[in-house]
């Protein structure tokens, strides 16, 4: 037996637009967009598609409509889910309404609302095999004591009698639904949904708008499913607040010198008491690369799936015998570490890993339980390579797999055999399985306890992965390993940022519909209800830095429409590749930078060029070579500055040689030395390159990638869209329903000093500071003129400006944020604690979590007291 499934969508299109259907069936593309089913246009603006399906077991059908126009694709707001149960009907018809992704109701369908704030038990009513029609509608903010009801123009629907409406039931897919047998009824049939109070057993109201119409009559062997979108009722926008704090910053008597997953329930109780609904964390993935404090950087994960052993609570795993040396020092060392103002990362990790190694020998029988076996089966795809990577990293004393004498190219069969046949490798692998299993159990238990406090957990997904990681080892083709990701110069640093991560090979990743990204997000959703996309601009374009550079300023955007020789000539610029692409080093420049030592620099590090300039010797020709040389640090700094004094970044590839204007080229000595005409033409070219040419390219990139990321889970997605924001970004994020990040002291409009937080979009997260910035107390002291302007213009105060941000002042700032129309306002824990009563003996600088200008920053901030 086989079934025919037909999909109907009412959507007004114009010439050049096509609708496609993407779903989890082969006929619908198996969730790979380029294989989606192209629909056909009917009449009266109806689009339809028909597929055949062989009889089988019940399954959840997942599908979503796509609108294609040229190279652009627009996804609707959410993926529909329907439990398909083969029965008597051999003809299944879906009648759908397009769900605009920008509607705020879609945000209310996400996990924080469905799992926590508006959680309601899902019912699984016995299927009505004779049902000819199933009505489904969504009402995400409906209170648990109420349900959706249905009234209509026939006897079965009550003839509009509100005393006895049909009550819909809430299903596991988030829809209110009811199955009816409309055999014998004539069309059209008119109906409306309403709200019914279950406790008072009373009809409350009809939805607004005109009556809904049903024109599809009952036919033997056919079942019609109507997806009627959202319940049409006036809804006050939901608003919430939360606290942002890294797990490592938490403090408790039970912890071991650092915050742990087991500290999250206490934080949730504190948040609940403060009237907060969300806890936002930094990434919690394993970053163990060097075995030093440099691994404290949470954005350089060696696995996008493995959790960091730093966050494990040892005593919840087990306890060593009392006579064991590690157990003897446990309490004394824990007390000493807990009393420290900051995290001693190396001491914490050294003891925890040693203790876990010993615990494994005592407790490894836990790996034989059904719970472990089930968890391992779901996670083996990343566990095995992660464990093997850790073993080989330790065996060869480097995470750089290119330097391993064996297994430097990942091969699943070889790795499996290594773990199976090599006793040492097998023991190490099972030890890592053991640690990850307990980390999973502790974070999952913490998530449940946090939810019990009516608080949601928000994670953070880094834009990149460590260059030498289990991810890049497994799939090197997914990355451009000859490039580095970073950011152009900004308010944090004039040299730009170089994060060191390889950039993504999006073209390769797209071949399977970004399956790795979707897998990564689904894994994250096991623990979190929402997540922050670190540097969401990377989904539009990434700042890509050649491997021979160390400073971000020598990068360029990728993808990007480059500058060709023809374009430069068309603008009547006298282009000399050596002059424009090589460092501008003259005798005068060297005299300025080196003074009396200029002659020595010329003799030892450079050779002269025919045009009077100087060129660095090959051994010092790149920033990487300079930094790896034995030259004094001050000379290295000057040489790196000289190497960055270029007008264009030259890129030679399979398609030939192209050029990218160096960021802020007008500030270079090279630019200043040009004639007036060349400067004018170059400045115009620079403007076109950065602000006009790229917008369509970047828009298309984001409209392909972000919907696929979004459709992977039901988590609420928030994007960190700070920095040099392309003009297309706000529109794309709004159209996709992705929340933006707004900061009052970091406006996205270049001609403003402060963001008008009374006018920010509802689909946004508002915060006065992030982990990359100073706290409010620190900011208040950074620039007194800015503080004065804020005090007078934003707060409306007159008179002397306070020299410090007092608790009263902080509460006023927080209050302004609470009144904003944004869906969320998130506060750093330091700001909330200071608003209660600042730790007067602590300098604001000690509250900084990160300083982006410092490439090797030690991430070690701890809250000053236990939160309870």
Coordinates of N, CA, C and O in Angstrom, one line a residue, residues 124-261:
X124 N -1.8 13.0 24.0 CA -1.7 12.1 22.8 C -3.0 11.4 22.7 O -3.1 10.2 23.1
X125 N -4.0 12.1 22.2 CA -5.3 11.5 22.1 C -5.3 10.3 21.1 O -4.5 10.3 20.1
X126 N -6.2 9.3 21.3 CA -6.3 8.2 20.4 C -6.7 8.7 19.0 O -7.6 9.6 18.9
X127 N -6.0 8.3 18.0 CA -6.3 8.8 16.7 C -7.7 8.5 16.2 O -8.2 7.4 16.4
X128 N -8.4 9.5 15.7 CA -9.7 9.3 15.2 C -9.6 8.8 13.7 O -9.4 9.6 12.8
X129 N -9.6 7.5 13.5 CA -9.4 6.9 12.2 C -10.4 7.4 11.2 O -10.1 7.3 10.0
X130 N -11.5 7.7 11.6 CA -12.6 8.2 10.7 C -12.5 9.7 10.4 O -13.4 10.2 9.7
X131 N -11.6 10.4 11.1 CA -11.5 11.8 11.0 C -11.2 12.2 9.5 O -10.3 11.7 8.9
X132 N -12.0 13.1 9.0 CA -11.8 13.6 7.7 C -11.0 14.9 7.7 O -10.3 15.2 6.7
X133 N -11.0 15.6 8.8 CA -10.3 16.9 8.9 C -9.6 17.0 10.3 O -10.2 16.7 11.3
X134 N -8.4 17.5 10.3 CA -7.7 17.8 11.6 C -7.4 19.3 11.5 O -6.7 19.8 10.6
X135 N -7.9 20.0 12.5 CA -7.7 21.5 12.6 C -6.5 21.7 13.6 O -6.5 21.2 14.8
X136 N -5.5 22.5 13.2 CA -4.4 22.8 14.1 C -4.1 24.3 14.1 O -4.1 24.9 13.0
X137 N -3.8 24.8 15.3 CA -3.5 26.2 15.4 C -2.6 26.4 16.6 O -2.5 25.5 17.4
X138 N -1.8 27.5 16.5 CA -0.8 27.7 17.6 C -1.2 28.9 18.4 O -1.6 29.9 17.9
X139 N -1.0 28.8 19.7 CA -1.2 29.9 20.7 C -0.1 29.9 21.7 O -0.3 29.4 22.8
X140 N 1.1 30.4 21.4 CA 2.2 30.2 22.2 C 2.2 30.8 23.6 O 2.8 30.2 24.6
X141 N 1.5 31.9 23.8 CA 1.5 32.5 25.2 C 0.2 32.3 25.9 O -0.2 33.1 26.8
X142 N -0.5 31.2 25.6 CA -1.8 31.0 26.3 C -1.5 30.3 27.6 O -0.7 29.4 27.7
X143 N -2.1 30.8 28.6 CA -1.9 30.3 30.0 C -2.3 28.9 30.1 O -3.2 28.4 29.4
X144 N -1.7 28.2 31.0 CA -1.9 26.7 31.2 C -3.4 26.4 31.6 O -3.9 25.4 31.3
X145 N -4.1 27.4 32.2 CA -5.4 27.2 32.6 C -6.5 27.4 31.5 O -7.7 27.3 31.8
X146 N -6.0 27.7 30.3 CA -6.9 28.0 29.2 C -6.5 27.1 28.1 O -5.4 26.5 28.0
X147 N -7.4 26.9 27.1 CA -7.2 26.2 25.9 C -7.9 26.8 24.7 O -8.6 27.8 24.9
X148 N -7.6 26.4 23.6 CA -8.2 26.9 22.4 C -9.5 26.1 22.1 O -9.5 24.9 22.3
X149 N -10.5 26.8 21.7 CA -11.7 26.1 21.3 C -12.1 26.4 19.9 O -11.5 27.3 19.3
X150 N -13.1 25.7 19.3 CA -13.5 25.8 17.9 C -15.0 25.9 17.8 O -15.7 25.1 18.5
X151 N -15.4 26.9 17.1 CA -16.9 27.1 16.8 C -17.1 27.3 15.4 O -16.2 27.9 14.7
X152 N -18.2 26.9 14.8 CA -18.4 27.1 13.4 C -19.9 27.1 13.0 O -20.8 27.1 13.9
X153 N -20.1 27.0 11.7 CA -21.4 27.3 11.1 C -22.2 26.0 10.9 O -23.3 26.1 10.4
X154 N -21.7 24.9 11.4 CA -22.6 23.7 11.3 C -22.9 23.1 12.7 O -22.4 23.6 13.7
X155 N -23.7 22.1 12.7 CA -24.1 21.5 14.0 C -22.9 20.9 14.8 O -22.9 21.1 16.0
X156 N -22.0 20.2 14.1 CA -20.9 19.6 14.8 C -20.1 20.7 15.5 O -19.5 20.4 16.6
X157 N -19.9 21.8 14.9 CA -19.2 22.9 15.5 C -20.0 23.8 16.3 O -19.6 24.9 16.7
X158 N -21.2 23.4 16.6 CA -22.0 24.1 17.6 C -22.9 25.3 17.1 O -23.5 26.0 17.9
X159 N -22.8 25.5 15.8 CA -23.6 26.6 15.2 C -23.4 27.9 16.0 O -24.3 28.7 16.3
X160 N -22.1 28.1 16.3 CA -21.6 29.4 16.9 C -22.1 29.5 18.4 O -22.0 30.6 19.0
X161 N -22.6 28.4 19.0 CA -23.1 28.5 20.4 C -21.9 28.4 21.3 O -21.3 27.3 21.5
X162 N -21.6 29.5 22.0 CA -20.4 29.5 22.9 C -20.6 28.8 24.2 O -19.6 28.6 24.9
X163 N -21.8 28.2 24.4 CA -22.0 27.5 25.7 C -21.4 26.1 25.6 O -21.2 25.5 26.6
X164 N -21.1 25.6 24.4 CA -20.6 24.2 24.3 C -19.6 24.1 23.1 O -19.8 23.4 22.1
X165 N -18.5 24.8 23.2 CA -17.5 24.8 22.1 C -16.7 23.5 22.0 O -16.6 22.8 23.0
X166 N -16.1 23.2 20.9 CA -15.2 22.1 20.8 C -13.8 22.5 21.4 O -13.3 23.5 21.0
X167 N -13.3 21.7 22.3 CA -12.0 22.0 22.9 C -10.9 21.3 22.2 O -10.9 20.1 22.0
X168 N -9.8 22.1 21.9 CA -8.7 21.5 21.2 C -7.7 21.0 22.3 O -7.7 21.5 23.4
X169 N -6.9 20.1 21.9 CA -5.8 19.5 22.8 C -4.5 19.9 22.3 O -4.2 20.0 21.1
X170 N -3.6 20.1 23.3 CA -2.2 20.5 23.0 C -1.3 19.3 22.7 O -1.3 18.4 23.5
X171 N -0.7 19.3 21.6 CA 0.1 18.1 21.2 C 1.6 18.3 21.4 O 2.1 19.4 21.7
X172 N 2.4 17.2 21.3 CA 3.8 17.3 21.5 C 4.5 18.1 20.5 O 5.7 18.5 20.8
X173 N 3.9 18.5 19.4 CA 4.6 19.3 18.4 C 4.3 20.8 18.6 O 4.7 21.6 17.8
X174 N 3.5 21.1 19.7 CA 3.3 22.5 20.0 C 2.1 23.1 19.3 O 1.9 24.4 19.3
X175 N 1.2 22.3 18.9 CA -0.1 22.8 18.2 C -1.3 22.4 19.1 O -1.3 21.4 19.8
X176 N -2.3 23.2 19.0 CA -3.6 22.9 19.6 C -4.4 22.2 18.4 O -4.5 22.8 17.3
X177 N -4.9 21.1 18.6 CA -5.5 20.4 17.5 C -6.8 19.6 17.9 O -7.0 19.3 19.0
X178 N -7.6 19.4 16.9 CA -8.8 18.6 17.1 C -9.1 17.8 15.7 O -8.9 18.4 14.6
X179 N -9.5 16.6 15.8 CA -9.9 15.8 14.7 C -11.4 15.6 14.6 O -12.0 15.3 15.6
X180 N -11.9 15.9 13.4 CA -13.4 15.9 13.2 C -13.7 15.0 12.0 O -13.0 15.0 11.0
X181 N -14.9 14.4 12.1 CA -15.5 13.7 10.9 C -16.5 14.6 10.3 O -17.6 14.8 10.9
X182 N -16.2 15.2 9.2 CA -17.1 16.2 8.5 C -17.8 15.6 7.3 O -18.2 16.3 6.4
X183 N -17.9 14.2 7.4 CA -18.6 13.5 6.3 C -20.1 14.1 6.1 O -20.8 14.3 7.1
X184 N -20.5 14.4 4.9 CA -21.8 14.8 4.7 C -22.0 16.3 4.8 O -23.0 16.9 4.4
X185 N -21.0 17.0 5.3 CA -21.1 18.5 5.4 C -20.8 19.2 4.1 O -19.9 18.7 3.3
X186 N -21.5 20.2 3.8 CA -21.3 20.9 2.5 C -20.3 22.1 2.7 O -20.1 22.6 3.8
X187 N -19.7 22.5 1.6 CA -18.8 23.6 1.7 C -19.4 24.8 1.0 O -20.3 24.7 0.1
X188 N -19.0 26.1 1.4 CA -18.0 26.3 2.4 C -18.5 26.2 3.8 O -19.7 26.4 4.1
X189 N -17.6 25.9 4.7 CA -17.9 25.9 6.1 C -17.1 27.0 6.8 O -15.9 27.2 6.6
X190 N -17.8 27.8 7.7 CA -17.2 28.9 8.3 C -16.9 28.6 9.8 O -17.7 27.9 10.4
X191 N -15.7 29.0 10.3 CA -15.4 28.7 11.6 C -14.4 29.7 12.2 O -13.8 30.5 11.5
X192 N -14.3 29.7 13.5 CA -13.3 30.5 14.2 C -12.8 29.8 15.4 O -13.5 29.0 16.0
X193 N -11.6 30.2 15.8 CA -11.1 29.7 17.1 C -11.4 30.7 18.2 O -11.6 31.9 17.9
X194 N -11.3 30.2 19.4 CA -11.5 31.1 20.5 C -10.7 30.6 21.7 O -9.9 29.7 21.6
X195 N -10.9 31.2 22.9 CA -10.2 30.9 24.1 C -11.2 30.4 25.1 O -12.3 31.1 25.3
X196 N -10.9 29.3 25.8 CA -11.8 28.7 26.7 C -11.1 28.5 28.1 O -9.9 28.0 28.1
X197 N -11.7 29.0 29.2 CA -11.2 28.8 30.5 C -11.5 27.5 31.1 O -12.7 27.1 31.3
X198 N -10.5 26.6 31.3 CA -10.7 25.3 31.7 C -11.1 25.2 33.2 O -11.9 24.3 33.6
X199 N -10.6 26.1 34.0 CA -11.0 26.1 35.4 C -12.4 26.5 35.7 O -13.1 25.9 36.4
X200 N -12.8 27.6 35.0 CA -14.2 28.1 35.2 C -15.1 27.4 34.2 O -16.3 27.7 34.3
X201 N -14.6 26.6 33.2 CA -15.4 26.0 32.2 C -16.3 27.0 31.5 O -17.5 26.9 31.5
X202 N -15.6 28.0 31.0 CA -16.4 29.1 30.4 C -15.6 29.6 29.1 O -14.4 29.8 29.1
X203 N -16.4 29.9 28.1 CA -15.9 30.5 26.9 C -15.5 32.0 27.2 O -16.3 32.7 27.9
X204 N -14.4 32.4 26.7 CA -13.9 33.7 27.1 C -14.0 34.7 25.9 O -14.6 35.8 26.0
X205 N -13.5 34.3 24.7 CA -13.6 35.2 23.6 C -13.3 34.5 22.3 O -12.7 33.4 22.3
X206 N -13.8 35.1 21.2 CA -13.4 34.7 19.9 C -12.1 35.3 19.5 O -11.7 36.4 20.0
X207 N -11.4 34.7 18.5 CA -10.3 35.4 17.9 C -10.8 36.5 17.1 O -11.9 36.6 16.7
X208 N -9.9 37.4 16.8 CA -10.3 38.6 16.0 C -10.3 38.3 14.5 O -9.8 37.2 14.1
X209 N -10.7 39.2 13.7 CA -10.7 39.0 12.3 C -11.9 38.3 11.7 O -12.8 38.0 12.5
X210 N -11.9 38.2 10.4 CA -13.1 37.6 9.8 C -13.1 36.1 10.0 O -12.1 35.5 10.5
X211 N -14.2 35.5 9.7 CA -14.3 34.0 9.8 C -13.3 33.3 8.9 O -13.0 33.8 7.8
X212 N -12.8 32.2 9.4 CA -12.0 31.3 8.6 C -13.0 30.5 7.7 O -14.1 30.2 8.1
X213 N -12.5 30.0 6.5 CA -13.3 29.3 5.6 C -12.7 28.0 5.3 O -11.5 27.9 5.0
X214 N -13.5 26.9 5.2 CA -13.1 25.6 4.8 C -13.8 25.3 3.5 O -15.1 25.2 3.5
X215 N -13.1 25.1 2.4 CA -13.7 24.7 1.1 C -13.5 23.3 0.7 O -13.9 22.9 -0.4
X216 N -12.7 22.6 1.5 CA -12.4 21.2 1.2 C -13.4 20.2 1.8 O -13.4 20.1 3.1
X217 N -14.2 19.6 1.1 CA -15.2 18.7 1.7 C -14.6 17.3 2.0 O -13.5 17.0 1.5
X218 N -15.4 16.6 2.8 CA -14.9 15.2 3.1 C -15.1 14.3 1.9 O -16.1 14.3 1.2
X219 N -14.0 13.5 1.7 CA -14.0 12.5 0.6 C -13.6 11.2 1.2 O -12.6 11.2 1.9
X220 N -14.2 10.1 0.9 CA -13.8 8.8 1.5 C -12.3 8.5 1.1 O -11.9 8.7 0.0
X221 N -11.5 8.1 2.2 CA -10.1 7.8 2.0 C -9.2 9.0 2.0 O -8.0 8.8 1.8
X222 N -9.7 10.1 2.3 CA -8.9 11.3 2.3 C -9.0 12.0 3.7 O -10.0 12.1 4.3
X223 N -7.8 12.5 4.2 CA -7.8 13.2 5.4 C -7.1 14.6 5.2 O -6.0 14.6 4.5
X224 N -7.8 15.6 5.6 CA -7.3 17.0 5.4 C -6.7 17.5 6.7 O -7.4 17.5 7.8
X225 N -5.5 18.1 6.7 CA -4.9 18.7 7.9 C -4.8 20.2 7.6 O -4.1 20.6 6.6
X226 N -5.4 21.0 8.4 CA -5.4 22.4 8.2 C -4.4 23.0 9.3 O -4.7 23.0 10.5
X227 N -3.4 23.6 8.8 CA -2.4 24.3 9.6 C -2.8 25.8 9.5 O -2.5 26.5 8.6
X228 N -3.6 26.3 10.6 CA -4.2 27.6 10.5 C -3.3 28.7 11.1 O -3.9 29.8 11.5
X229 N -2.0 28.4 11.3 CA -1.2 29.5 11.8 C -1.4 29.8 13.3 O -1.6 28.9 14.1
X230 N -1.4 31.1 13.6 CA -1.5 31.5 15.0 C -2.9 31.9 15.3 O -3.6 32.5 14.5
X231 N -3.3 31.7 16.5 CA -4.6 32.2 17.1 C -4.5 33.7 17.0 O -3.6 34.4 17.5
X232 N -5.6 34.3 16.4 CA -5.6 35.8 16.2 C -6.2 36.5 17.5 O -7.4 36.7 17.6
X233 N -5.3 36.7 18.4 CA -5.8 37.5 19.6 C -4.7 38.6 19.9 O -3.5 38.4 19.6
X234 N -5.2 39.7 20.5 CA -4.3 40.7 20.8 C -3.4 40.2 22.0 O -3.8 39.7 23.0
X235 N -2.1 40.4 21.8 CA -1.1 39.8 22.7 C -0.1 40.8 23.1 O 0.6 41.4 22.3
X236 N 0.0 41.1 24.4 CA 1.1 42.0 24.9 C 2.4 41.4 24.7 O 2.6 40.2 25.0
X237 N 3.4 42.1 24.1 CA 4.7 41.5 23.9 C 5.3 41.0 25.2 O 5.4 41.8 26.2
X238 N 5.8 39.8 25.2 CA 6.4 39.2 26.4 C 7.8 39.8 26.5 O 8.6 39.9 25.6
X239 N 8.2 40.2 27.8 CA 9.5 40.7 28.0 C 10.1 40.0 29.2 O 9.4 39.7 30.2
X240 N 11.4 39.8 29.2 CA 12.1 39.1 30.3 C 13.5 39.7 30.5 O 14.0 40.5 29.7
X241 N 14.1 39.3 31.6 CA 15.5 39.7 31.9 C 16.3 38.6 32.4 O 15.8 37.5 32.8
X242 N 17.6 38.7 32.3 CA 18.5 37.6 32.7 C 19.8 38.1 33.2 O 20.1 39.3 33.1
X243 N 20.6 37.2 33.6 CA 22.0 37.5 34.1 C 23.0 36.7 33.3 O 22.8 35.6 32.9
X244 N 24.1 37.4 32.9 CA 25.1 36.8 32.1 C 26.3 36.5 33.1 O 26.8 37.5 33.7
X245 N 26.8 35.3 33.1 CA 27.9 35.0 33.9 C 28.6 33.7 33.4 O 27.9 32.7 33.0
X246 N 29.9 33.7 33.3 CA 30.6 32.4 32.9 C 30.4 31.4 34.0 O 30.4 31.7 35.2
X247 N 30.4 30.1 33.6 CA 30.3 29.1 34.7 C 31.5 29.2 35.6 O 31.4 29.0 36.8
X248 N 32.7 29.4 35.0 CA 33.9 29.4 35.8 C 33.9 30.5 36.8 O 34.7 30.5 37.8
X249 N 33.1 31.5 36.6 CA 33.1 32.7 37.6 C 32.3 32.4 38.8 O 32.4 33.2 39.8
X250 N 31.5 31.3 38.9 CA 30.6 31.1 40.0 C 31.5 30.6 41.2 O 32.6 30.1 41.0
X251 N 31.0 30.8 42.4 CA 31.7 30.5 43.6 C 30.8 29.7 44.5 O 29.6 30.1 44.7
X252 N 31.3 28.6 45.1 CA 30.5 27.9 46.1 C 31.5 27.1 47.0 O 32.6 26.9 46.6
X253 N 31.0 26.8 48.2 CA 31.8 26.0 49.1 C 32.1 24.6 48.6 O 33.1 24.0 48.9
X254 N 31.2 24.1 47.7 CA 31.4 22.7 47.2 C 32.3 22.7 46.0 O 32.8 21.6 45.6
X255 N 32.5 23.8 45.3 CA 33.3 23.8 44.1 C 34.8 23.7 44.5 O 35.2 23.7 45.6
X256 N 35.6 23.5 43.4 CA 37.0 23.3 43.6 C 37.8 24.4 42.9 O 38.4 24.2 41.9
X257 N 37.7 25.6 43.5 CA 38.4 26.7 43.0 C 37.9 27.3 41.7 O 38.5 28.3 41.1
X258 N 36.8 26.9 41.2 CA 36.2 27.4 40.0 C 34.7 27.1 40.0 O 34.3 26.2 40.8
X259 N 34.0 27.8 39.2 CA 32.6 27.5 39.1 C 32.4 26.1 38.4 O 33.2 25.7 37.5
X260 N 31.3 25.4 38.7 CA 31.0 24.1 38.1 C 29.6 24.0 37.7 O 28.7 24.8 38.2
X261 N 29.2 23.0 36.9 CA 27.8 22.9 36.4 C 26.9 22.7 37.6 O 25.8 23.2 37.6

